[in-house]
């Protein structure tokens, strides 16, 4: 059995573009179309970012304890969905630059698409930022005449 498919990625995109399992259509906002594909870094429904169409694709997902999981699509087993993904998890205790450098180095050394590196780092940064706990906003201090009035009532 051959390891490569007999159908080009462009033909797959043209067939699956109007309807597929990952497509999210919205009537509000001018009929925007988004994608739920885990290998789509920007969630835009376009040929460039469609992970299920491209032979080499990169996805970034949240992991446990503030970590980040990078998923890459293997070119070897295109017809076996369970075997064509490779996952690398970066722990949440690693510093941000180390995680971003790891994503860039892995994609560069494995000859993945260079045009997706910036989007992968941006997505990892957004995931790490969203997993941080929110700080409570301090109570607002009164200023001016209200503060003077409150201070004079406390003294008496």
CSV table of N, CA and C in Angstrom, one decimal:
chain,number,residue,atom,x,y,z
A,1,UNK,N,0.8,-1.2,0.0
A,1,UNK,CA,0.0,0.0,0.0
A,1,UNK,C,0.9,1.2,0.0
A,2,UNK,N,0.6,2.2,-0.8
A,2,UNK,CA,1.3,3.4,-0.9
A,2,UNK,C,1.1,4.3,0.3
A,3,UNK,N,2.2,5.1,0.6
A,3,UNK,CA,2.1,6.0,1.8
A,3,UNK,C,1.5,7.3,1.4
A,4,UNK,N,1.5,7.7,0.1
A,4,UNK,CA,1.0,8.9,-0.3
A,4,UNK,C,-0.4,8.8,-0.9
A,5,UNK,N,-1.2,9.8,-0.8
A,5,UNK,CA,-2.5,9.8,-1.3
A,5,UNK,C,-2.5,10.0,-2.8
A,6,UNK,N,-3.5,9.6,-3.5
A,6,UNK,CA,-3.6,9.8,-5.0
A,6,UNK,C,-4.3,11.1,-5.3
A,7,UNK,N,-4.8,11.8,-4.3
A,7,UNK,CA,-5.6,13.0,-4.5
A,7,UNK,C,-4.8,14.2,-4.0
A,8,UNK,N,-4.7,15.3,-4.7
A,8,UNK,CA,-4.0,16.5,-4.3
A,8,UNK,C,-4.7,17.2,-3.2
A,9,UNK,N,-4.0,18.0,-2.5
A,9,UNK,CA,-4.5,18.8,-1.4
A,9,UNK,C,-5.5,19.9,-1.9
A,10,UNK,N,-5.2,20.4,-3.1
A,10,UNK,CA,-6.0,21.4,-3.7
A,10,UNK,C,-7.4,20.8,-4.1
A,11,UNK,N,-7.4,19.6,-4.6
A,11,UNK,CA,-8.7,19.0,-4.9
A,11,UNK,C,-9.5,18.7,-3.6
A,12,UNK,N,-8.8,18.2,-2.6
A,12,UNK,CA,-9.5,18.0,-1.3
A,12,UNK,C,-10.1,19.2,-0.8
A,13,UNK,N,-9.4,20.4,-0.9
A,13,UNK,CA,-9.9,21.6,-0.4
A,13,UNK,C,-11.1,22.1,-1.2
A,14,UNK,N,-11.0,22.0,-2.5
A,14,UNK,CA,-12.2,22.4,-3.3
A,14,UNK,C,-13.4,21.6,-3.0
A,15,UNK,N,-13.3,20.3,-2.7
A,15,UNK,CA,-14.4,19.4,-2.4
A,15,UNK,C,-15.0,19.8,-1.0
A,16,UNK,N,-14.1,19.9,-0.1
A,16,UNK,CA,-14.5,20.1,1.3
A,16,UNK,C,-14.7,21.5,1.8
A,17,UNK,N,-14.4,22.5,0.9
A,17,UNK,CA,-14.5,23.9,1.3
A,17,UNK,C,-15.9,24.3,1.7
A,18,UNK,N,-16.9,24.0,0.9
A,18,UNK,CA,-18.3,24.5,1.3
A,18,UNK,C,-18.9,23.8,2.5
A,19,UNK,N,-18.5,22.6,2.7
A,19,UNK,CA,-19.1,21.8,3.9
A,19,UNK,C,-18.1,20.8,4.4
A,20,UNK,N,-17.8,20.9,5.7
A,20,UNK,CA,-17.0,19.9,6.3
A,20,UNK,C,-17.3,20.0,7.8
A,21,UNK,N,-16.8,19.0,8.6
A,21,UNK,CA,-17.1,18.9,10.0
A,21,UNK,C,-16.6,20.0,10.8
A,22,UNK,N,-15.5,20.7,10.4
A,22,UNK,CA,-14.9,21.7,11.1
A,22,UNK,C,-15.4,23.1,10.8
A,23,UNK,N,-16.2,23.3,9.8
A,23,UNK,CA,-16.7,24.6,9.4
A,23,UNK,C,-17.8,25.1,10.3
A,24,UNK,N,-17.6,26.4,10.7
A,24,UNK,CA,-18.6,27.1,11.6
A,24,UNK,C,-19.0,28.3,10.8
A,25,UNK,N,-20.3,28.4,10.4
A,25,UNK,CA,-20.8,29.5,9.6
A,25,UNK,C,-21.6,30.4,10.5
A,26,UNK,N,-21.4,31.7,10.4
A,26,UNK,CA,-22.2,32.7,11.2
A,26,UNK,C,-22.9,33.7,10.2
A,27,UNK,N,-24.1,33.9,10.4
A,27,UNK,CA,-24.9,34.8,9.6
A,27,UNK,C,-24.6,36.2,10.0
A,28,UNK,N,-24.4,36.4,11.3
A,28,UNK,CA,-24.1,37.7,11.8
A,28,UNK,C,-22.6,38.1,11.5
A,29,UNK,N,-22.4,39.4,11.3
A,29,UNK,CA,-21.0,39.8,11.0
A,29,UNK,C,-20.7,39.6,9.5
A,30,UNK,N,-21.7,39.6,8.7
A,30,UNK,CA,-21.4,39.5,7.2
A,30,UNK,C,-21.2,38.1,6.7
A,31,UNK,N,-21.6,37.1,7.5
A,31,UNK,CA,-21.5,35.7,7.0
A,31,UNK,C,-20.1,35.2,7.2
A,32,UNK,N,-19.4,35.4,8.3
A,32,UNK,CA,-18.1,35.0,8.6
A,32,UNK,C,-18.1,33.4,8.6
A,33,UNK,N,-16.9,32.9,8.2
A,33,UNK,CA,-16.8,31.4,8.3
A,33,UNK,C,-15.5,31.2,9.1
A,34,UNK,N,-15.6,30.3,10.2
A,34,UNK,CA,-14.5,30.0,11.0
A,34,UNK,C,-14.3,28.4,11.0
A,35,UNK,N,-13.2,28.0,11.6
A,35,UNK,CA,-12.9,26.6,11.6
A,35,UNK,C,-12.6,26.1,13.0
A,36,UNK,N,-13.1,24.9,13.3
A,36,UNK,CA,-12.8,24.3,14.6
A,36,UNK,C,-11.7,23.2,14.5
A,37,UNK,N,-11.0,23.2,13.4
A,37,UNK,CA,-10.0,22.2,13.2
A,37,UNK,C,-8.9,22.4,14.3
A,38,UNK,N,-8.4,21.3,15.0
A,38,UNK,CA,-7.4,21.5,16.0
A,38,UNK,C,-6.0,21.8,15.3
A,39,UNK,N,-5.9,21.6,14.0
A,39,UNK,CA,-4.6,21.9,13.4
A,39,UNK,C,-4.7,23.2,12.7
A,40,UNK,N,-5.7,24.0,13.0
A,40,UNK,CA,-5.9,25.4,12.4
A,40,UNK,C,-5.5,26.4,13.4
A,41,UNK,N,-4.4,27.1,13.2
A,41,UNK,CA,-3.8,28.0,14.2
A,41,UNK,C,-4.6,29.3,14.4
A,42,UNK,N,-5.3,29.8,13.4
A,42,UNK,CA,-6.0,31.1,13.4
A,42,UNK,C,-7.5,30.9,13.5
A,43,UNK,N,-8.0,29.7,13.3
A,43,UNK,CA,-9.4,29.5,13.3
A,43,UNK,C,-10.1,30.2,12.1
A,44,UNK,N,-9.4,30.5,11.1
A,44,UNK,CA,-10.0,31.1,9.9
A,44,UNK,C,-10.2,29.9,8.9
A,45,UNK,N,-11.4,30.0,8.2
A,45,UNK,CA,-11.7,29.0,7.2
A,45,UNK,C,-11.0,29.4,5.9
A,46,UNK,N,-9.8,28.9,5.7
A,46,UNK,CA,-9.0,29.2,4.5
A,46,UNK,C,-8.1,28.1,4.2
A,47,UNK,N,-7.7,28.0,2.9
A,47,UNK,CA,-6.8,26.9,2.5
A,47,UNK,C,-5.5,26.9,3.2
A,48,UNK,N,-5.0,28.1,3.4
A,48,UNK,CA,-3.6,28.2,4.1
A,48,UNK,C,-3.6,27.5,5.4
A,49,UNK,N,-4.7,27.7,6.2
A,49,UNK,CA,-4.6,27.3,7.6
A,49,UNK,C,-5.4,26.0,7.8
A,50,UNK,N,-6.0,25.4,6.8
A,50,UNK,CA,-6.8,24.2,7.0
A,50,UNK,C,-5.8,23.0,7.2
A,51,UNK,N,-5.9,22.5,8.4
A,51,UNK,CA,-4.9,21.4,8.8
A,51,UNK,C,-5.3,20.1,8.2
A,52,UNK,N,-6.6,19.8,8.0
A,52,UNK,CA,-7.0,18.5,7.5
A,52,UNK,C,-6.7,18.4,6.0
A,53,UNK,N,-6.4,19.5,5.4
A,53,UNK,CA,-6.1,19.4,3.9
A,53,UNK,C,-4.6,19.3,3.7
A,54,UNK,N,-3.9,20.1,4.4
A,54,UNK,CA,-2.4,20.2,4.1
A,54,UNK,C,-1.7,19.0,4.6
A,55,UNK,N,-0.7,18.6,3.9
A,55,UNK,CA,0.1,17.4,4.3
A,55,UNK,C,0.9,17.7,5.5
A,56,UNK,N,1.4,18.9,5.7
A,56,UNK,CA,2.1,19.3,6.9
A,56,UNK,C,1.4,20.4,7.6
A,57,UNK,N,1.0,20.1,8.8
A,57,UNK,CA,0.2,21.1,9.6
A,57,UNK,C,0.6,21.1,11.0
A,58,UNK,N,0.4,22.3,11.7
A,58,UNK,CA,0.8,22.4,13.1
A,58,UNK,C,-0.4,23.0,13.8
A,59,UNK,N,-0.6,22.4,15.0
A,59,UNK,CA,-1.7,22.9,15.9
A,59,UNK,C,-1.2,23.1,17.3
A,60,UNK,N,-1.7,24.1,18.0
A,60,UNK,CA,-1.3,24.3,19.4
A,60,UNK,C,-2.6,24.3,20.3
A,61,UNK,N,-2.6,23.5,21.3
A,61,UNK,CA,-3.7,23.3,22.2
A,61,UNK,C,-3.3,23.5,23.6
A,62,UNK,N,-4.2,23.9,24.5
A,62,UNK,CA,-3.9,24.0,25.9
A,62,UNK,C,-3.7,22.6,26.6
A,63,UNK,N,-2.8,22.5,27.5
A,63,UNK,CA,-2.5,21.3,28.3
A,63,UNK,C,-2.8,21.5,29.7
A,64,UNK,N,-2.5,20.5,30.5
A,64,UNK,CA,-2.7,20.6,32.0
A,64,UNK,C,-1.8,21.6,32.6
A,65,UNK,N,-2.3,22.3,33.7
A,65,UNK,CA,-1.5,23.1,34.6
A,65,UNK,C,-0.8,24.3,33.8
A,66,UNK,N,-1.5,24.9,32.8
A,66,UNK,CA,-1.0,26.0,32.1
A,66,UNK,C,0.0,25.7,31.0
A,67,UNK,N,0.1,24.4,30.7
A,67,UNK,CA,1.0,24.0,29.6
A,67,UNK,C,0.4,24.1,28.2
A,68,UNK,N,1.3,23.8,27.2
A,68,UNK,CA,0.9,23.9,25.8
A,68,UNK,C,1.2,22.6,25.1
A,69,UNK,N,0.3,22.1,24.3
A,69,UNK,CA,0.6,20.9,23.5
A,69,UNK,C,0.6,21.3,22.1
A,70,UNK,N,1.7,21.0,21.4
A,70,UNK,CA,1.9,21.2,20.0
A,70,UNK,C,1.6,19.9,19.2
A,71,UNK,N,0.7,19.9,18.3
A,71,UNK,CA,0.4,18.8,17.5
A,71,UNK,C,0.9,19.0,16.1
A,72,UNK,N,1.6,18.1,15.5
A,72,UNK,CA,2.1,18.1,14.1
A,72,UNK,C,1.6,17.0,13.4
A,73,UNK,N,1.3,17.2,12.1
A,73,UNK,CA,0.8,16.2,11.3
A,73,UNK,C,1.9,15.5,10.5
A,74,UNK,N,2.0,14.2,10.6
A,74,UNK,CA,3.0,13.4,9.9
A,74,UNK,C,2.6,13.2,8.4
A,75,UNK,N,3.6,13.2,7.6
A,75,UNK,CA,3.3,13.0,6.2
A,75,UNK,C,3.3,11.5,5.8
A,76,UNK,N,3.8,10.7,6.7
A,76,UNK,CA,4.0,9.3,6.3
A,76,UNK,C,2.6,8.5,6.3
A,77,UNK,N,1.8,8.7,7.3
A,77,UNK,CA,0.5,7.9,7.3
A,77,UNK,C,-0.7,8.8,7.1
A,78,UNK,N,-0.8,9.3,5.9
A,78,UNK,CA,-1.9,10.2,5.6
A,78,UNK,C,-3.3,9.5,5.6
A,79,UNK,N,-3.4,8.3,5.3
A,79,UNK,CA,-4.6,7.6,5.3
A,79,UNK,C,-5.0,6.9,6.6
A,80,UNK,N,-4.1,7.1,7.6
A,80,UNK,CA,-4.4,6.5,9.0
A,80,UNK,C,-4.5,7.7,10.0
A,81,UNK,N,-5.6,8.2,10.3
A,81,UNK,CA,-5.8,9.4,11.1
A,81,UNK,C,-5.2,9.2,12.5
A,82,UNK,N,-5.3,7.9,13.1
A,82,UNK,CA,-4.8,7.7,14.4
A,82,UNK,C,-3.3,7.7,14.5
A,83,UNK,N,-2.6,7.5,13.4
A,83,UNK,CA,-1.2,7.4,13.4
A,83,UNK,C,-0.5,8.6,12.7
A,84,UNK,N,-1.2,9.5,12.3
A,84,UNK,CA,-0.5,10.6,11.5
A,84,UNK,C,-0.4,11.9,12.4
A,85,UNK,N,-0.4,11.8,13.7
A,85,UNK,CA,-0.2,13.0,14.5
A,85,UNK,C,0.9,12.7,15.5
A,86,UNK,N,1.6,13.7,15.8
A,86,UNK,CA,2.7,13.7,16.8
A,86,UNK,C,2.5,14.8,17.8
A,87,UNK,N,2.4,14.5,19.1
A,87,UNK,CA,2.2,15.5,20.1
A,87,UNK,C,3.4,15.8,20.9
A,88,UNK,N,3.7,17.0,21.2
A,88,UNK,CA,4.8,17.5,22.1
A,88,UNK,C,4.2,18.4,23.1
A,89,UNK,N,4.3,18.1,24.4
A,89,UNK,CA,3.8,18.9,25.4
A,89,UNK,C,4.8,19.7,26.1
A,90,UNK,N,4.6,21.0,26.3
A,90,UNK,CA,5.5,21.9,27.0
A,90,UNK,C,4.8,22.2,28.3
A,91,UNK,N,5.5,21.9,29.4
A,91,UNK,CA,4.9,22.1,30.8
A,91,UNK,C,4.7,23.5,31.1
A,92,UNK,N,3.7,23.8,32.0
A,92,UNK,CA,3.4,25.1,32.4
A,92,UNK,C,4.4,25.8,33.2
A,93,UNK,N,5.3,25.1,33.8
A,93,UNK,CA,6.4,25.7,34.6
A,93,UNK,C,7.5,26.2,33.8
A,94,UNK,N,7.6,25.9,32.5
A,94,UNK,CA,8.7,26.4,31.7
A,94,UNK,C,8.4,27.9,31.4
A,95,UNK,N,9.4,28.7,31.2
A,95,UNK,CA,9.3,30.1,30.9
A,95,UNK,C,8.7,30.2,29.4
A,96,UNK,N,8.1,31.3,29.2
A,96,UNK,CA,7.5,31.6,27.9
A,96,UNK,C,8.5,31.5,26.7
A,97,UNK,N,9.6,32.2,26.8
A,97,UNK,CA,10.6,32.1,25.7
A,97,UNK,C,11.1,30.7,25.4
A,98,UNK,N,11.2,29.9,26.4
A,98,UNK,CA,11.7,28.5,26.2
A,98,UNK,C,10.6,27.7,25.4
A,99,UNK,N,9.4,27.9,25.7
A,99,UNK,CA,8.3,27.3,25.0
A,99,UNK,C,8.2,27.7,23.6
A,100,UNK,N,8.3,29.0,23.4
A,100,UNK,CA,8.2,29.6,22.0
A,100,UNK,C,9.4,29.1,21.2
A,101,UNK,N,10.6,29.1,21.8
A,101,UNK,CA,11.8,28.6,21.1
A,101,UNK,C,11.7,27.2,20.7
A,102,UNK,N,11.1,26.4,21.7
A,102,UNK,CA,10.9,25.0,21.4
A,102,UNK,C,10.0,24.7,20.2
A,103,UNK,N,8.9,25.5,20.1
A,103,UNK,CA,8.0,25.4,19.0
A,103,UNK,C,8.7,25.8,17.7
A,104,UNK,N,9.4,26.9,17.7
A,104,UNK,CA,10.1,27.3,16.5
A,104,UNK,C,11.1,26.3,16.1
A,105,UNK,N,11.9,25.8,17.0
A,105,UNK,CA,13.0,24.9,16.7
A,105,UNK,C,12.4,23.5,16.2
A,106,UNK,N,11.4,23.0,16.8
A,106,UNK,CA,10.8,21.8,16.4
A,106,UNK,C,10.3,21.9,15.0
A,107,UNK,N,9.5,22.9,14.7
A,107,UNK,CA,8.9,23.1,13.3
A,107,UNK,C,10.0,23.3,12.3
A,108,UNK,N,11.1,24.0,12.7
A,108,UNK,CA,12.2,24.3,11.7
A,108,UNK,C,13.0,23.0,11.4
A,109,UNK,N,13.3,22.2,12.5
A,109,UNK,CA,14.1,21.0,12.3
A,109,UNK,C,13.4,19.9,11.5
A,110,UNK,N,12.0,19.9,11.7
A,110,UNK,CA,11.2,18.9,11.0
A,110,UNK,C,10.8,19.3,9.6
A,111,UNK,N,11.2,20.5,9.2
A,111,UNK,CA,10.9,21.1,7.9
A,111,UNK,C,9.4,21.3,7.7
A,112,UNK,N,8.8,21.8,8.8
A,112,UNK,CA,7.4,22.2,8.7
A,112,UNK,C,7.3,23.6,8.1
A,113,UNK,N,6.1,24.0,7.8
A,113,UNK,CA,5.9,25.2,7.0
A,113,UNK,C,6.3,26.4,7.8
A,114,UNK,N,7.2,27.2,7.2
A,114,UNK,CA,7.8,28.4,7.9
A,114,UNK,C,6.7,29.5,8.1
A,115,UNK,N,5.7,29.5,7.2
A,115,UNK,CA,4.7,30.5,7.3
A,115,UNK,C,3.8,30.3,8.5
A,116,UNK,N,3.8,29.2,9.1
A,116,UNK,CA,3.0,28.9,10.3
A,116,UNK,C,3.7,29.1,11.6
A,117,UNK,N,5.0,29.4,11.6
A,117,UNK,CA,5.7,29.5,12.9
A,117,UNK,C,5.2,30.7,13.7
A,118,UNK,N,5.0,31.8,13.1
A,118,UNK,CA,4.6,33.0,13.8
A,118,UNK,C,3.2,32.8,14.4
A,119,UNK,N,2.3,32.2,13.7
A,119,UNK,CA,1.0,31.9,14.2
A,119,UNK,C,1.0,30.9,15.3
A,120,UNK,N,1.9,29.9,15.2
A,120,UNK,CA,2.0,28.9,16.3
A,120,UNK,C,2.5,29.6,17.6
A,121,UNK,N,3.5,30.4,17.5
A,121,UNK,CA,4.0,31.1,18.7
A,121,UNK,C,2.9,32.1,19.3
A,122,UNK,N,2.2,32.7,18.4
A,122,UNK,CA,1.2,33.6,18.9
A,122,UNK,C,0.0,32.9,19.6
A,123,UNK,N,-0.3,31.7,19.0
A,123,UNK,CA,-1.4,30.9,19.7
A,123,UNK,C,-0.9,30.4,21.0
A,124,UNK,N,0.4,29.9,21.1
A,124,UNK,CA,0.9,29.4,22.4
A,124,UNK,C,0.9,30.5,23.4
A,125,UNK,N,1.3,31.7,23.0
A,125,UNK,CA,1.3,32.9,23.9
A,125,UNK,C,-0.1,33.2,24.4
A,126,UNK,N,-1.0,33.2,23.5
A,126,UNK,CA,-2.4,33.5,23.9
A,126,UNK,C,-2.9,32.4,24.9
A,127,UNK,N,-2.6,31.2,24.6
A,127,UNK,CA,-3.1,30.1,25.5
A,127,UNK,C,-2.4,30.2,26.9
A,128,UNK,N,-1.1,30.5,26.9
A,128,UNK,CA,-0.4,30.7,28.2
A,128,UNK,C,-1.0,31.9,29.0
A,129,UNK,N,-1.3,33.0,28.3
A,129,UNK,CA,-1.8,34.2,28.9
A,129,UNK,C,-3.2,33.9,29.5
A,130,UNK,N,-4.0,33.2,28.7
A,130,UNK,CA,-5.4,32.9,29.2
A,130,UNK,C,-5.4,31.9,30.4
A,131,UNK,N,-4.4,31.1,30.5
A,131,UNK,CA,-4.4,30.1,31.6
A,131,UNK,C,-3.9,30.7,32.9
A,132,UNK,N,-3.4,31.9,32.9
A,132,UNK,CA,-2.9,32.6,34.1
A,132,UNK,C,-4.1,33.0,34.9
A,133,UNK,N,-4.1,32.9,36.3
A,133,UNK,CA,-5.2,33.4,37.1
A,133,UNK,C,-5.3,35.0,37.0
A,134,UNK,N,-6.5,35.4,37.0
A,134,UNK,CA,-6.8,36.9,36.9
A,134,UNK,C,-6.5,37.5,38.3
A,135,UNK,N,-5.8,38.7,38.3
A,135,UNK,CA,-5.6,39.4,39.5
A,135,UNK,C,-6.9,40.2,39.8
A,136,UNK,N,-7.1,40.3,41.1
A,136,UNK,CA,-8.3,41.0,41.6
A,136,UNK,C,-8.0,42.5,41.5
A,137,UNK,N,-8.9,43.3,41.0
A,137,UNK,CA,-8.7,44.7,40.9
A,137,UNK,C,-8.8,45.4,42.3
A,138,UNK,N,-7.9,46.2,42.6
A,138,UNK,CA,-7.9,46.8,44.0
A,138,UNK,C,-9.1,47.8,44.0
A,139,UNK,N,-9.6,48.0,45.3
A,139,UNK,CA,-10.7,48.9,45.5
A,139,UNK,C,-10.3,50.3,45.1
A,140,UNK,N,-11.2,51.1,44.4
A,140,UNK,CA,-10.9,52.4,44.0
A,140,UNK,C,-10.8,53.4,45.2
A,141,UNK,N,-9.8,54.2,45.2
A,141,UNK,CA,-9.7,55.2,46.3
A,141,UNK,C,-10.4,56.5,45.9
A,142,UNK,N,-11.0,57.1,46.9
A,142,UNK,CA,-11.7,58.3,46.6
A,142,UNK,C,-10.7,59.4,46.5
A,143,UNK,N,-10.9,60.4,45.7
A,143,UNK,CA,-10.0,61.5,45.5
A,143,UNK,C,-10.8,62.8,45.6
A,144,UNK,N,-10.0,63.8,45.9
A,144,UNK,CA,-10.6,65.2,45.9
A,144,UNK,C,-11.5,65.4,47.1
A,145,UNK,N,-12.6,66.1,46.8
A,145,UNK,CA,-13.6,66.5,47.9
A,145,UNK,C,-14.2,65.3,48.6
A,146,UNK,N,-14.5,64.2,47.9
A,146,UNK,CA,-15.0,63.0,48.5
A,146,UNK,C,-14.1,62.5,49.6
A,147,UNK,N,-12.8,62.4,49.2
A,147,UNK,CA,-11.8,61.9,50.1
A,147,UNK,C,-11.6,62.8,51.4
A,148,UNK,N,-11.7,64.1,51.2
A,148,UNK,CA,-11.6,65.0,52.3
A,148,UNK,C,-12.8,64.9,53.3
A,149,UNK,N,-14.0,64.7,52.7
A,149,UNK,CA,-15.2,64.6,53.5
A,149,UNK,C,-15.2,63.2,54.2
A,150,UNK,N,-14.7,62.2,53.6
A,150,UNK,CA,-14.6,60.9,54.3
A,150,UNK,C,-13.6,60.9,55.4
A,151,UNK,N,-12.5,61.6,55.2
A,151,UNK,CA,-11.4,61.7,56.2
A,151,UNK,C,-11.9,62.6,57.4
A,152,UNK,N,-12.7,63.6,57.1
A,152,UNK,CA,-13.2,64.5,58.2
A,152,UNK,C,-14.2,63.7,59.0
A,153,UNK,N,-15.0,62.9,58.4
A,153,UNK,CA,-16.1,62.1,59.1
A,153,UNK,C,-15.4,61.0,60.0
A,154,UNK,N,-14.3,60.5,59.5
A,154,UNK,CA,-13.6,59.4,60.3
A,154,UNK,C,-12.9,60.0,61.5
A,155,UNK,N,-12.4,61.3,61.5
A,155,UNK,CA,-11.8,61.9,62.6
A,155,UNK,C,-12.7,62.2,63.7
A,156,UNK,N,-13.9,62.6,63.4
A,156,UNK,CA,-14.9,62.9,64.4
A,156,UNK,C,-15.6,61.8,65.0
